[in-house]
Amino acid sequence: MASFSALTTNISLHFVPNLLPVYSFTSAPTKNPPPQQHHKLRIRRTPCASALAVASPGVSKPDLLVNSLLSKVLESDRGLFLSREEHKKVAEMAHELEIFCVDQPVNCPLIFGEWDVVYCSNPTSPGGFYRSTIGRLFFKTKEMIQVLEAPDIVRNKVGFSLLGFIDGEVSLKGKLKVVDEKWIEVVFTPPNVKIGGLELKYGGESEVKLQILYIDEKMRLGRGSRGSLFVFHRRHPSGLINQ
């Protein structure tokens, strides 16, 4: 939506704002992602039309599930405030929504746009150190955004407040590659950090993989290579351009 750190190179891997899942996830592993056979991203109209039909008012089951799932996670600080039972319920609803996923979701134009990262089953994974127990003492997360731009650009950004009064952000730019009809891979360039008037780059490239489980005008579900579930909420659903 497939995987921040101190402002030093040697520990940067823990800080990279991977809004897509990363290999340091601690959730239970699932089946390994398919072999990396990268393909050029090809957007087709047919799957998108199917997605619009699935999410239309005439089919209430997906709509109800989407609304119910979002109602649970939107005020949960990306899953941090949810109990174990509530996480389980989110996982159950996500599993139900998989049934309604379009064929070949990587080819659906609905994946493009601006998305808020509103949930992760391992809540401290996206954002790295900034979301850890210690990190939250100093950094208050203001927003986590993922932007997918056609044909193959991914931009991740975590906005935060340092000690409650210094604004900052960490951002990455990556290139999206299609692995198969459901899996994508993103290779990110080194992250860029802005804190107050300071701006710098640090660390090296990072790579993440993500399976697309469900997509419509409002919400996208993804699962990382080690099993973490992600929920993305579209920032401007009314601004969608007809495909």
PDB file of C-alpha atoms in Angstrom:
ATOM      1  CA  MET A   1       0.000   0.000   0.000  1.00  0.00           C
ATOM      2  CA  ALA A   2       4.667  -5.273   0.713  1.00  0.00           C
ATOM      3  CA  SER A   3       7.580  -3.663   3.603  1.00  0.00           C
ATOM      4  CA  PHE A   4      11.717   5.484   9.965  1.00  0.00           C
ATOM      5  CA  SER A   5      14.893   5.394  11.487  1.00  0.00           C
ATOM      6  CA  ALA A   6      17.478   7.455  13.358  1.00  0.00           C
ATOM      7  CA  LEU A   7      19.052  10.053  11.171  1.00  0.00           C
ATOM      8  CA  THR A   8      22.089   7.837  10.692  1.00  0.00           C
ATOM      9  CA  THR A   9      22.813   5.341   7.968  1.00  0.00           C
ATOM     10  CA  ASN A  10      23.757   2.409  10.162  1.00  0.00           C
ATOM     11  CA  ILE A  11      20.326   2.138  11.798  1.00  0.00           C
ATOM     12  CA  SER A  12      18.200   3.618   9.067  1.00  0.00           C
ATOM     13  CA  LEU A  13      16.400   0.374   8.247  1.00  0.00           C
ATOM     14  CA  HIS A  14      14.304   0.701  11.409  1.00  0.00           C
ATOM     15  CA  PHE A  15      13.071   4.182  10.554  1.00  0.00           C
ATOM     16  CA  VAL A  16      12.085   3.932   6.909  1.00  0.00           C
ATOM     17  CA  PRO A  17       8.361   4.834   6.658  1.00  0.00           C
ATOM     18  CA  ASN A  18       7.337   1.670   4.865  1.00  0.00           C
ATOM     19  CA  LEU A  19       3.631   2.116   4.352  1.00  0.00           C
ATOM     20  CA  LEU A  20       3.783  -1.047   2.348  1.00  0.00           C
ATOM     21  CA  PRO A  21       4.789  -4.075   4.416  1.00  0.00           C
ATOM     22  CA  VAL A  22       8.441  -4.823   5.100  1.00  0.00           C
ATOM     23  CA  TYR A  23      10.410  -7.914   6.003  1.00  0.00           C
ATOM     24  CA  SER A  24      10.721  -6.890   9.666  1.00  0.00           C
ATOM     25  CA  PHE A  25       7.048  -7.548  10.313  1.00  0.00           C
ATOM     26  CA  THR A  26       6.373  -9.773  13.279  1.00  0.00           C
ATOM     27  CA  SER A  27       2.945 -11.061  12.305  1.00  0.00           C
ATOM     28  CA  ALA A  28       2.472 -14.738  11.533  1.00  0.00           C
ATOM     29  CA  PRO A  29       3.877 -15.700   8.114  1.00  0.00           C
ATOM     30  CA  THR A  30       1.627 -16.732   5.296  1.00  0.00           C
ATOM     31  CA  LYS A  31       2.492 -18.414   2.028  1.00  0.00           C
ATOM     32  CA  ASN A  32       5.598 -16.988   0.443  1.00  0.00           C
ATOM     33  CA  PRO A  33       4.924 -14.445  -2.295  1.00  0.00           C
ATOM     34  CA  PRO A  34       5.301 -15.781  -5.813  1.00  0.00           C
ATOM     35  CA  PRO A  35       8.689 -15.770  -7.541  1.00  0.00           C
ATOM     36  CA  GLN A  36       9.753 -12.353  -8.726  1.00  0.00           C
ATOM     37  CA  GLN A  37       8.810 -12.320 -12.370  1.00  0.00           C
ATOM     38  CA  HIS A  38       8.389  -8.619 -12.914  1.00  0.00           C
ATOM     39  CA  HIS A  39       6.032  -7.427 -15.586  1.00  0.00           C
ATOM     40  CA  LYS A  40       5.253  -4.023 -16.943  1.00  0.00           C
ATOM     41  CA  LEU A  41       2.213  -2.546 -15.244  1.00  0.00           C
ATOM     42  CA  ARG A  42      -0.704  -2.739 -17.647  1.00  0.00           C
ATOM     43  CA  ILE A  43      -3.957  -1.063 -16.761  1.00  0.00           C
ATOM     44  CA  ARG A  44      -7.098  -2.598 -18.202  1.00  0.00           C
ATOM     45  CA  ARG A  45     -10.589  -1.222 -18.170  1.00  0.00           C
ATOM     46  CA  THR A  46     -12.497  -4.440 -17.600  1.00  0.00           C
ATOM     47  CA  PRO A  47     -11.347  -5.201 -14.015  1.00  0.00           C
ATOM     48  CA  CYS A  48     -12.059  -1.628 -13.003  1.00  0.00           C
ATOM     49  CA  ALA A  49     -15.579  -1.859 -14.365  1.00  0.00           C
ATOM     50  CA  SER A  50     -16.032  -4.987 -12.284  1.00  0.00           C
ATOM     51  CA  ALA A  51     -14.830  -3.164  -9.191  1.00  0.00           C
ATOM     52  CA  LEU A  52     -17.311  -0.366  -9.745  1.00  0.00           C
ATOM     53  CA  ALA A  53     -20.087  -2.901 -10.124  1.00  0.00           C
ATOM     54  CA  VAL A  54     -19.049  -4.697  -6.944  1.00  0.00           C
ATOM     55  CA  ALA A  55     -19.075  -1.473  -4.945  1.00  0.00           C
ATOM     56  CA  SER A  56     -22.314  -0.141  -6.412  1.00  0.00           C
ATOM     57  CA  PRO A  57     -25.358   0.396  -4.172  1.00  0.00           C
ATOM     58  CA  GLY A  58     -27.060  -2.542  -5.849  1.00  0.00           C
ATOM     59  CA  VAL A  59     -24.669  -4.974  -4.172  1.00  0.00           C
ATOM     60  CA  SER A  60     -24.936  -4.310  -0.456  1.00  0.00           C
ATOM     61  CA  LYS A  61     -22.669  -6.996   0.996  1.00  0.00           C
ATOM     62  CA  PRO A  62     -19.317  -5.374   0.079  1.00  0.00           C
ATOM     63  CA  ASP A  63     -20.604  -1.906   0.959  1.00  0.00           C
ATOM     64  CA  LEU A  64     -21.692  -3.053   4.401  1.00  0.00           C
ATOM     65  CA  LEU A  65     -18.404  -4.821   5.036  1.00  0.00           C
ATOM     66  CA  VAL A  66     -16.344  -1.842   3.873  1.00  0.00           C
ATOM     67  CA  ASN A  67     -18.293   0.609   6.025  1.00  0.00           C
ATOM     68  CA  SER A  68     -18.185  -1.692   9.045  1.00  0.00           C
ATOM     69  CA  LEU A  69     -14.458  -2.307   8.704  1.00  0.00           C
ATOM     70  CA  LEU A  70     -13.670   1.388   8.300  1.00  0.00           C
ATOM     71  CA  SER A  71     -15.803   2.265  11.320  1.00  0.00           C
ATOM     72  CA  LYS A  72     -13.600  -0.005  13.425  1.00  0.00           C
ATOM     73  CA  VAL A  73     -10.212   1.234  12.266  1.00  0.00           C
ATOM     74  CA  LEU A  74     -10.534   4.947  11.437  1.00  0.00           C
ATOM     75  CA  GLU A  75     -10.263   6.112  15.065  1.00  0.00           C
ATOM     76  CA  SER A  76      -7.928   3.337  16.225  1.00  0.00           C
ATOM     77  CA  ASP A  77      -4.594   5.085  15.576  1.00  0.00           C
ATOM     78  CA  ARG A  78      -3.956   2.628  12.746  1.00  0.00           C
ATOM     79  CA  GLY A  79      -4.886  -0.353  14.911  1.00  0.00           C
ATOM     80  CA  LEU A  80      -2.917   0.626  17.997  1.00  0.00           C
ATOM     81  CA  PHE A  81      -6.008   1.075  20.181  1.00  0.00           C
ATOM     82  CA  LEU A  82      -7.753  -2.148  19.140  1.00  0.00           C
ATOM     83  CA  SER A  83      -8.000  -5.194  21.372  1.00  0.00           C
ATOM     84  CA  ARG A  84      -6.991  -8.656  20.221  1.00  0.00           C
ATOM     85  CA  GLU A  85     -10.636  -9.516  19.594  1.00  0.00           C
ATOM     86  CA  GLU A  86     -11.139  -6.366  17.552  1.00  0.00           C
ATOM     87  CA  HIS A  87      -8.093  -7.176  15.431  1.00  0.00           C
ATOM     88  CA  LYS A  88      -9.576 -10.622  14.881  1.00  0.00           C
ATOM     89  CA  LYS A  89     -12.866  -9.094  13.746  1.00  0.00           C
ATOM     90  CA  VAL A  90     -11.063  -6.815  11.286  1.00  0.00           C
ATOM     91  CA  ALA A  91      -9.247  -9.841   9.869  1.00  0.00           C
ATOM     92  CA  GLU A  92     -12.544 -11.707   9.462  1.00  0.00           C
ATOM     93  CA  MET A  93     -14.156  -8.826   7.582  1.00  0.00           C
ATOM     94  CA  ALA A  94     -11.099  -8.472   5.357  1.00  0.00           C
ATOM     95  CA  HIS A  95     -11.264 -12.181   4.567  1.00  0.00           C
ATOM     96  CA  GLU A  96     -14.922 -11.827   3.581  1.00  0.00           C
ATOM     97  CA  LEU A  97     -14.103  -8.892   1.312  1.00  0.00           C
ATOM     98  CA  GLU A  98     -11.471 -10.930  -0.532  1.00  0.00           C
ATOM     99  CA  ILE A  99     -14.341 -12.858  -2.123  1.00  0.00           C
ATOM    100  CA  PHE A 100     -15.469  -9.661  -3.845  1.00  0.00           C
ATOM    101  CA  CYS A 101     -12.049  -8.643  -5.125  1.00  0.00           C
ATOM    102  CA  VAL A 102     -11.830  -8.086  -8.867  1.00  0.00           C
ATOM    103  CA  ASP A 103      -9.764 -10.388 -11.039  1.00  0.00           C
ATOM    104  CA  GLN A 104      -6.208  -9.171 -11.534  1.00  0.00           C
ATOM    105  CA  PRO A 105      -6.492  -6.208  -9.126  1.00  0.00           C
ATOM    106  CA  VAL A 106      -3.013  -4.969 -10.097  1.00  0.00           C
ATOM    107  CA  ASN A 107      -4.528  -3.994 -13.463  1.00  0.00           C
ATOM    108  CA  CYS A 108      -7.358  -1.949 -11.989  1.00  0.00           C
ATOM    109  CA  PRO A 109      -6.946   1.859 -12.310  1.00  0.00           C
ATOM    110  CA  LEU A 110      -8.613   2.258  -8.918  1.00  0.00           C
ATOM    111  CA  ILE A 111      -5.293   1.459  -7.250  1.00  0.00           C
ATOM    112  CA  PHE A 112      -4.042   4.910  -8.241  1.00  0.00           C
ATOM    113  CA  GLY A 113      -4.709   7.952  -6.088  1.00  0.00           C
ATOM    114  CA  GLU A 114      -3.987   9.249  -2.590  1.00  0.00           C
ATOM    115  CA  TRP A 115      -4.531   6.835   0.288  1.00  0.00           C
ATOM    116  CA  ASP A 116      -4.426   7.202   4.065  1.00  0.00           C
ATOM    117  CA  VAL A 117      -2.915   4.239   5.890  1.00  0.00           C
ATOM    118  CA  VAL A 118      -5.611   3.689   8.520  1.00  0.00           C
ATOM    119  CA  TYR A 119      -4.792   0.215   9.855  1.00  0.00           C
ATOM    120  CA  CYS A 120      -2.096  -2.402  10.172  1.00  0.00           C
ATOM    121  CA  SER A 121      -2.515  -5.678  12.039  1.00  0.00           C
ATOM    122  CA  ASN A 122       0.971  -5.002  13.424  1.00  0.00           C
ATOM    123  CA  PRO A 123       0.277  -1.339  14.295  1.00  0.00           C
ATOM    124  CA  THR A 124       3.867  -0.236  14.899  1.00  0.00           C
ATOM    125  CA  SER A 125       5.197  -1.597  11.587  1.00  0.00           C
ATOM    126  CA  PRO A 126       4.334   1.313   9.288  1.00  0.00           C
ATOM    127  CA  GLY A 127       6.474   4.205  10.422  1.00  0.00           C
ATOM    128  CA  GLY A 128       9.157   2.073  12.071  1.00  0.00           C
ATOM    129  CA  PHE A 129      10.800   3.715  15.082  1.00  0.00           C
ATOM    130  CA  TYR A 130       8.378   6.645  15.035  1.00  0.00           C
ATOM    131  CA  ARG A 131       5.562   4.224  15.919  1.00  0.00           C
ATOM    132  CA  SER A 132       7.485   2.187  18.491  1.00  0.00           C
ATOM    133  CA  THR A 133       6.824   2.537  22.215  1.00  0.00           C
ATOM    134  CA  ILE A 134       9.859   4.779  22.646  1.00  0.00           C
ATOM    135  CA  GLY A 135       9.306   6.672  19.418  1.00  0.00           C
ATOM    136  CA  ARG A 136       5.752   7.633  20.380  1.00  0.00           C
ATOM    137  CA  LEU A 137       7.111   9.409  23.456  1.00  0.00           C
ATOM    138  CA  PHE A 138       8.777  11.959  21.178  1.00  0.00           C
ATOM    139  CA  PHE A 139       6.931  11.775  17.866  1.00  0.00           C
ATOM    140  CA  LYS A 140       3.186  12.156  17.413  1.00  0.00           C
ATOM    141  CA  THR A 141       2.047  10.730  14.090  1.00  0.00           C
ATOM    142  CA  LYS A 142      -0.121  13.226  12.235  1.00  0.00           C
ATOM    143  CA  GLU A 143      -0.650  11.372   8.965  1.00  0.00           C
ATOM    144  CA  MET A 144       0.468   8.386   6.937  1.00  0.00           C
ATOM    145  CA  ILE A 145      -0.115   8.768   3.222  1.00  0.00           C
ATOM    146  CA  GLN A 146       0.583   6.602   0.234  1.00  0.00           C
ATOM    147  CA  VAL A 147       0.229   8.040  -3.260  1.00  0.00           C
ATOM    148  CA  LEU A 148       0.192   5.794  -6.322  1.00  0.00           C
ATOM    149  CA  GLU A 149       0.711   7.668  -9.578  1.00  0.00           C
ATOM    150  CA  ALA A 150       0.265   6.108 -13.021  1.00  0.00           C
ATOM    151  CA  PRO A 151       1.998   4.314 -14.440  1.00  0.00           C
ATOM    152  CA  ASP A 152       4.371   3.074 -11.713  1.00  0.00           C
ATOM    153  CA  ILE A 153       5.290   5.689  -9.085  1.00  0.00           C
ATOM    154  CA  VAL A 154       4.720   5.203  -5.341  1.00  0.00           C
ATOM    155  CA  ARG A 155       5.223   7.955  -2.768  1.00  0.00           C
ATOM    156  CA  ASN A 156       5.044   7.254   0.975  1.00  0.00           C
ATOM    157  CA  LYS A 157       4.948  10.000   3.593  1.00  0.00           C
ATOM    158  CA  VAL A 158       4.672  10.022   7.367  1.00  0.00           C
ATOM    159  CA  GLY A 159       3.968  13.415   8.910  1.00  0.00           C
ATOM    160  CA  PHE A 160       4.744  13.877  12.605  1.00  0.00           C
ATOM    161  CA  SER A 161       5.179  16.387  15.382  1.00  0.00           C
ATOM    162  CA  LEU A 162       8.393  16.255  17.418  1.00  0.00           C
ATOM    163  CA  LEU A 163       7.774  16.934  21.120  1.00  0.00           C
ATOM    164  CA  GLY A 164       4.430  18.422  20.175  1.00  0.00           C
ATOM    165  CA  PHE A 165       5.675  21.606  18.516  1.00  0.00           C
ATOM    166  CA  ILE A 166       8.194  20.853  15.726  1.00  0.00           C
ATOM    167  CA  ASP A 167       6.613  19.545  12.538  1.00  0.00           C
ATOM    168  CA  GLY A 168       8.430  17.069  10.366  1.00  0.00           C
ATOM    169  CA  GLU A 169       7.988  14.352   7.785  1.00  0.00           C
ATOM    170  CA  VAL A 170       9.772  11.368   6.301  1.00  0.00           C
ATOM    171  CA  SER A 171       9.095  10.494   2.673  1.00  0.00           C
ATOM    172  CA  LEU A 172      10.162   7.949   0.095  1.00  0.00           C
ATOM    173  CA  LYS A 173       9.706   7.587  -3.626  1.00  0.00           C
ATOM    174  CA  GLY A 174       9.558   4.172  -5.235  1.00  0.00           C
ATOM    175  CA  LYS A 175       8.979   2.349  -8.487  1.00  0.00           C
ATOM    176  CA  LEU A 176       6.175  -0.196  -8.679  1.00  0.00           C
ATOM    177  CA  LYS A 177       6.635  -3.519 -10.426  1.00  0.00           C
ATOM    178  CA  VAL A 178       3.993  -6.173 -11.025  1.00  0.00           C
ATOM    179  CA  VAL A 179       4.968  -9.636  -9.789  1.00  0.00           C
ATOM    180  CA  ASP A 180       1.732 -11.363 -10.803  1.00  0.00           C
ATOM    181  CA  GLU A 181      -2.007 -10.629 -10.966  1.00  0.00           C
ATOM    182  CA  LYS A 182      -2.239  -9.868  -7.221  1.00  0.00           C
ATOM    183  CA  TRP A 183       1.275  -9.137  -5.992  1.00  0.00           C
ATOM    184  CA  ILE A 184       3.283  -5.958  -6.484  1.00  0.00           C
ATOM    185  CA  GLU A 185       6.810  -5.025  -5.482  1.00  0.00           C
ATOM    186  CA  VAL A 186       8.103  -1.528  -4.774  1.00  0.00           C
ATOM    187  CA  VAL A 187      11.765  -0.529  -4.660  1.00  0.00           C
ATOM    188  CA  PHE A 188      12.235   2.737  -2.743  1.00  0.00           C
ATOM    189  CA  THR A 189      15.085   5.212  -3.007  1.00  0.00           C
ATOM    190  CA  PRO A 190      16.703   6.426   0.261  1.00  0.00           C
ATOM    191  CA  PRO A 191      14.263   8.294   2.523  1.00  0.00           C
ATOM    192  CA  ASN A 192      14.139  12.064   2.792  1.00  0.00           C
ATOM    193  CA  VAL A 193      13.694  13.678   6.231  1.00  0.00           C
ATOM    194  CA  LYS A 194      12.430  17.152   7.056  1.00  0.00           C
ATOM    195  CA  ILE A 195      12.408  18.415  10.652  1.00  0.00           C
ATOM    196  CA  GLY A 196      11.809  22.111  11.103  1.00  0.00           C
ATOM    197  CA  GLY A 197      14.251  23.783   8.703  1.00  0.00           C
ATOM    198  CA  LEU A 198      16.482  20.714   8.416  1.00  0.00           C
ATOM    199  CA  GLU A 199      16.271  18.457   5.360  1.00  0.00           C
ATOM    200  CA  LEU A 200      18.461  15.489   4.507  1.00  0.00           C
ATOM    201  CA  LYS A 201      18.587  12.036   2.944  1.00  0.00           C
ATOM    202  CA  TYR A 202      19.884   8.964   4.736  1.00  0.00           C
ATOM    203  CA  GLY A 203      20.107   5.213   4.476  1.00  0.00           C
ATOM    204  CA  GLY A 204      19.841   3.109   1.355  1.00  0.00           C
ATOM    205  CA  GLU A 205      17.238   1.585  -0.903  1.00  0.00           C
ATOM    206  CA  SER A 206      14.460  -0.573   0.531  1.00  0.00           C
ATOM    207  CA  GLU A 207      12.165  -3.126  -1.047  1.00  0.00           C
ATOM    208  CA  VAL A 208       8.658  -4.222  -0.097  1.00  0.00           C
ATOM    209  CA  LYS A 209       6.010  -6.563  -1.463  1.00  0.00           C
ATOM    210  CA  LEU A 210       2.234  -6.367  -1.152  1.00  0.00           C
ATOM    211  CA  GLN A 211      -0.665  -8.562  -2.165  1.00  0.00           C
ATOM    212  CA  ILE A 212      -3.816  -6.660  -3.139  1.00  0.00           C
ATOM    213  CA  LEU A 213      -6.782  -8.324  -1.434  1.00  0.00           C
ATOM    214  CA  TYR A 214      -9.586  -5.889  -2.290  1.00  0.00           C
ATOM    215  CA  ILE A 215     -10.002  -2.578  -4.099  1.00  0.00           C
ATOM    216  CA  ASP A 216     -12.866  -0.159  -4.719  1.00  0.00           C
ATOM    217  CA  GLU A 217     -13.423   3.610  -4.835  1.00  0.00           C
ATOM    218  CA  LYS A 218     -13.223   3.933  -1.057  1.00  0.00           C
ATOM    219  CA  MET A 219     -10.871   1.306   0.345  1.00  0.00           C
ATOM    220  CA  ARG A 220      -7.927  -0.923  -0.518  1.00  0.00           C
ATOM    221  CA  LEU A 221      -6.800  -3.982   1.428  1.00  0.00           C
ATOM    222  CA  GLY A 222      -3.292  -5.381   1.243  1.00  0.00           C
ATOM    223  CA  ARG A 223      -1.227  -8.118   2.857  1.00  0.00           C
ATOM    224  CA  GLY A 224       2.534  -8.050   3.248  1.00  0.00           C
ATOM    225  CA  SER A 225       4.933 -10.842   2.462  1.00  0.00           C
ATOM    226  CA  ARG A 226       4.957 -11.830   6.147  1.00  0.00           C
ATOM    227  CA  GLY A 227       1.240 -11.657   6.704  1.00  0.00           C
ATOM    228  CA  SER A 228       0.487  -8.169   8.048  1.00  0.00           C
ATOM    229  CA  LEU A 229      -2.904  -6.830   6.951  1.00  0.00           C
ATOM    230  CA  PHE A 230      -3.114  -3.213   5.773  1.00  0.00           C
ATOM    231  CA  VAL A 231      -6.192  -1.029   5.259  1.00  0.00           C
ATOM    232  CA  PHE A 232      -5.925   2.034   2.997  1.00  0.00           C
ATOM    233  CA  HIS A 233      -8.692   4.654   2.853  1.00  0.00           C
ATOM    234  CA  ARG A 234      -8.907   6.849  -0.240  1.00  0.00           C
ATOM    235  CA  ARG A 235      -8.428  10.523   0.612  1.00  0.00           C
ATOM    236  CA  HIS A 236     -10.514  12.036  -2.207  1.00  0.00           C
ATOM    237  CA  PRO A 237     -13.063   9.465  -3.434  1.00  0.00           C
ATOM    238  CA  SER A 238     -15.211  12.173  -5.016  1.00  0.00           C
ATOM    239  CA  GLY A 239     -12.286  13.198  -7.192  1.00  0.00           C
ATOM    240  CA  LEU A 240     -12.032   9.905  -9.044  1.00  0.00           C
ATOM    241  CA  ILE A 241     -11.866  10.232 -12.786  1.00  0.00           C
ATOM    242  CA  ASN A 242     -14.042   7.899 -14.771  1.00  0.00           C
ATOM    243  CA  GLN A 243     -11.910   5.194 -16.287  1.00  0.00           C
TER     244      GLN A 243
END
